Amino acid sequence: MKKLSYLSVIALLAFTFQSCNSNSKNSNDSADSLNQTMDTTMNGDTTADMAADQDDTEFAGKAAVGGMAEVEFGKIALSKSTNAEVKAFADMMVKDHGKANEELKTIAASKSITLPTSLDEEHTKKMNDLNKLTGRDFDKEYVDAMVDGHKKTLDLMEKEAKDGKDAELRAFASKTAPIVKAHLDQIQKINDSMK
């Protein structure tokens, strides 16, 4: 029976990956759907070391999208900004969030959590908006996005660090929250200096 359960999950994974396309909404929906299906198809014996709580799974998905957005927006800022402080911050975003993203991927894989592979609609729209801007308009919009994004990410990390059921995801959030807080403090200083 265990073999049948594993085979059905593998078949479902293969089907899901085949049916995914580059549309960001479908990518996120597929990850959510796959996580939900795995939660309901695997029995208690097979999920003891693999499956994560629904709230922990949602945290991982939101953290993955937020982390991808920080890296992508940072890359845009590195190519478009003319402000040295903004460029330095963007470089830090690419490095720090890139590292956190890889760590989260490793944890998620060990829990059989399928993370989104592209940005959601909100972040895609913001990326498109940033790509249309130049000069001071770009810098202001990027900095505003970083302040807002880091406030949301800090709330997300602090909630998981406090309430998360999965020890590894809780530890990841606890370790990441102070880094996000330092980013928020720095981007708020940059924001204040631009006024």
Short mmCIF file of C-alpha atoms in Angstrom, two decimals:
data_model
loop_
_atom_site.label_atom_id
_atom_site.label_comp_id
_atom_site.label_asym_id
_atom_site.label_seq_id
_atom_site.Cartn_x
_atom_site.Cartn_y
_atom_site.Cartn_z
CA MET A 1 0.00 0.00 0.00
CA LYS A 2 2.90 2.35 0.78
CA LYS A 3 4.37 1.72 -2.66
CA LEU A 4 1.04 2.56 -4.26
CA SER A 5 0.87 5.79 -2.25
CA TYR A 6 4.40 6.76 -3.29
CA LEU A 7 3.68 5.90 -6.93
CA SER A 8 0.52 8.00 -6.96
CA VAL A 9 2.40 10.97 -5.47
CA ILE A 10 5.22 10.57 -8.03
CA ALA A 11 2.69 10.37 -10.86
CA LEU A 12 0.95 13.46 -9.52
CA LEU A 13 4.27 15.31 -9.30
CA ALA A 14 5.16 14.37 -12.88
CA PHE A 15 1.75 15.48 -14.13
CA THR A 16 1.93 18.76 -12.19
CA PHE A 17 5.39 19.64 -13.46
CA GLN A 18 4.39 18.81 -17.04
CA SER A 19 1.29 20.95 -16.87
CA CYS A 20 3.05 23.99 -15.35
CA ASN A 21 3.60 26.92 -17.65
CA SER A 22 5.41 30.23 -17.24
CA ASN A 23 2.31 32.10 -16.12
CA SER A 24 3.09 33.26 -12.58
CA LYS A 25 -0.44 32.75 -11.28
CA ASN A 26 -0.50 29.17 -12.59
CA SER A 27 2.91 28.47 -11.05
CA ASN A 28 1.76 29.60 -7.63
CA ASP A 29 -1.61 27.87 -7.97
CA SER A 30 0.14 24.64 -9.02
CA ALA A 31 2.44 24.78 -6.01
CA ASP A 32 -0.51 25.36 -3.67
CA SER A 33 -2.54 22.61 -5.34
CA LEU A 34 0.32 20.13 -5.24
CA ASN A 35 1.01 20.85 -1.57
CA GLN A 36 -2.65 20.39 -0.72
CA THR A 37 -2.88 17.14 -2.71
CA MET A 38 0.24 15.75 -1.04
CA ASP A 39 -1.20 16.62 2.38
CA THR A 40 -4.35 14.62 1.63
CA THR A 41 -2.88 11.66 -0.29
CA MET A 42 -0.03 10.65 1.97
CA ASN A 43 -0.85 8.72 5.11
CA GLY A 44 0.58 9.48 8.55
CA ASP A 45 3.42 6.97 8.28
CA THR A 46 4.84 8.50 5.10
CA THR A 47 4.39 12.12 6.14
CA ALA A 48 5.98 11.98 9.58
CA ASP A 49 9.33 13.33 8.37
CA MET A 50 8.17 14.98 5.16
CA ALA A 51 4.92 16.93 5.31
CA ALA A 52 4.56 20.32 6.92
CA ASP A 53 1.56 21.93 8.55
CA GLN A 54 -0.74 23.94 6.23
CA ASP A 55 0.26 27.25 7.86
CA ASP A 56 3.95 26.37 7.58
CA THR A 57 3.45 25.47 3.91
CA GLU A 58 1.72 28.80 3.27
CA PHE A 59 4.56 30.60 5.06
CA ALA A 60 7.13 28.86 2.86
CA GLY A 61 5.25 29.85 -0.31
CA LYS A 62 4.89 33.49 0.73
CA ALA A 63 8.51 33.68 1.85
CA ALA A 64 9.67 32.17 -1.46
CA VAL A 65 7.71 34.69 -3.55
CA GLY A 66 8.86 37.59 -1.38
CA GLY A 67 12.46 36.45 -1.58
CA MET A 68 12.32 36.06 -5.36
CA ALA A 69 10.83 39.54 -5.63
CA GLU A 70 13.62 41.08 -3.53
CA VAL A 71 16.23 39.50 -5.81
CA GLU A 72 14.48 40.47 -9.05
CA PHE A 73 13.78 44.03 -7.93
CA GLY A 74 17.39 44.29 -6.73
CA LYS A 75 18.69 43.24 -10.14
CA ILE A 76 16.53 45.90 -11.78
CA ALA A 77 17.83 48.53 -9.34
CA LEU A 78 21.42 47.54 -10.03
CA SER A 79 20.91 48.25 -13.71
CA LYS A 80 18.63 51.33 -13.46
CA SER A 81 19.45 53.29 -10.31
CA THR A 82 21.81 56.26 -10.34
CA ASN A 83 21.87 56.54 -6.54
CA ALA A 84 24.93 54.90 -4.93
CA GLU A 85 23.05 54.06 -1.69
CA VAL A 86 20.18 52.47 -3.61
CA LYS A 87 22.62 50.43 -5.72
CA ALA A 88 24.47 49.22 -2.60
CA PHE A 89 21.17 48.24 -0.99
CA ALA A 90 20.05 46.45 -4.17
CA ASP A 91 23.31 44.49 -4.26
CA MET A 92 22.72 43.44 -0.66
CA MET A 93 19.18 42.33 -1.58
CA VAL A 94 20.43 40.11 -4.39
CA LYS A 95 23.05 38.50 -2.13
CA ASP A 96 21.13 38.20 1.17
CA HIS A 97 17.77 37.18 -0.26
CA GLY A 98 19.42 34.92 -2.83
CA LYS A 99 21.14 33.06 0.01
CA ALA A 100 17.92 32.88 2.06
CA ASN A 101 16.00 31.65 -1.00
CA GLU A 102 18.44 28.75 -1.45
CA GLU A 103 18.20 27.83 2.22
CA LEU A 104 14.39 27.89 2.05
CA LYS A 105 14.43 25.69 -1.08
CA THR A 106 16.53 23.10 0.76
CA ILE A 107 14.21 23.07 3.77
CA ALA A 108 11.10 22.93 1.56
CA ALA A 109 12.49 20.01 -0.44
CA SER A 110 13.10 18.06 2.78
CA LYS A 111 9.45 18.67 3.74
CA SER A 112 8.04 17.88 0.28
CA ILE A 113 6.80 21.46 0.00
CA THR A 114 6.52 22.66 -3.59
CA LEU A 115 7.51 26.32 -3.72
CA PRO A 116 6.31 28.75 -6.39
CA THR A 117 8.82 29.19 -9.20
CA SER A 118 7.75 32.64 -10.32
CA LEU A 119 6.38 35.87 -8.92
CA ASP A 120 2.70 36.27 -8.11
CA GLU A 121 0.52 38.89 -9.83
CA GLU A 122 1.20 41.63 -7.26
CA HIS A 123 4.98 41.32 -7.51
CA THR A 124 4.91 40.90 -11.30
CA LYS A 125 2.93 44.14 -11.60
CA LYS A 126 5.40 45.95 -9.34
CA MET A 127 8.32 44.59 -11.40
CA ASN A 128 6.69 45.81 -14.61
CA ASP A 129 6.04 49.22 -13.04
CA LEU A 130 9.69 49.49 -11.92
CA ASN A 131 10.92 48.58 -15.39
CA LYS A 132 9.02 51.55 -16.86
CA LEU A 133 10.69 54.12 -14.60
CA THR A 134 14.06 55.87 -14.71
CA GLY A 135 16.15 58.24 -12.62
CA ARG A 136 14.73 59.64 -9.39
CA ASP A 137 11.27 58.28 -10.20
CA PHE A 138 12.73 54.77 -10.31
CA ASP A 139 14.73 55.24 -7.11
CA LYS A 140 11.71 56.56 -5.20
CA GLU A 141 9.43 53.74 -6.38
CA TYR A 142 12.07 51.08 -5.65
CA VAL A 143 12.74 52.44 -2.16
CA ASP A 144 9.00 52.63 -1.41
CA ALA A 145 8.60 49.02 -2.60
CA MET A 146 11.50 47.91 -0.38
CA VAL A 147 10.09 49.63 2.71
CA ASP A 148 6.66 48.11 2.15
CA GLY A 149 8.03 44.67 1.22
CA HIS A 150 10.36 44.47 4.20
CA LYS A 151 7.60 45.46 6.62
CA LYS A 152 5.43 42.63 5.28
CA THR A 153 8.33 40.17 5.26
CA LEU A 154 9.32 41.05 8.82
CA ASP A 155 5.73 40.44 9.98
CA LEU A 156 5.69 37.12 8.10
CA MET A 157 9.02 35.98 9.62
CA GLU A 158 8.12 37.06 13.15
CA LYS A 159 4.76 35.26 13.00
CA GLU A 160 6.39 32.03 11.76
CA ALA A 161 9.19 32.30 14.34
CA LYS A 162 6.55 32.58 17.08
CA ASP A 163 3.73 30.33 15.83
CA GLY A 164 5.31 27.94 13.30
CA LYS A 165 4.85 24.24 14.00
CA ASP A 166 7.73 22.99 11.87
CA ALA A 167 11.02 23.34 13.78
CA GLU A 168 13.20 23.93 10.70
CA LEU A 169 10.90 26.56 9.19
CA ARG A 170 10.53 28.21 12.59
CA ALA A 171 14.34 28.30 12.96
CA PHE A 172 14.69 29.69 9.41
CA ALA A 173 12.21 32.47 10.25
CA SER A 174 13.93 33.22 13.57
CA LYS A 175 17.30 33.47 11.86
CA THR A 176 15.97 35.53 8.93
CA ALA A 177 13.83 38.04 10.88
CA PRO A 178 16.78 40.07 12.29
CA ILE A 179 18.33 40.29 8.82
CA VAL A 180 15.04 41.56 7.38
CA LYS A 181 14.78 44.04 10.28
CA ALA A 182 18.29 45.35 9.50
CA HIS A 183 17.30 45.70 5.82
CA LEU A 184 14.16 47.60 6.84
CA ASP A 185 16.12 49.96 9.08
CA GLN A 186 18.62 50.65 6.30
CA ILE A 187 16.03 51.23 3.56
CA GLN A 188 14.07 53.55 5.86
CA LYS A 189 17.23 55.64 6.35
CA ILE A 190 17.72 55.75 2.58
CA ASN A 191 14.08 56.74 2.18
CA ASP A 192 14.46 59.57 4.73
CA SER A 193 17.59 60.87 2.97
CA MET A 194 15.71 61.09 -0.35
CA LYS A 195 13.01 63.43 0.98
#
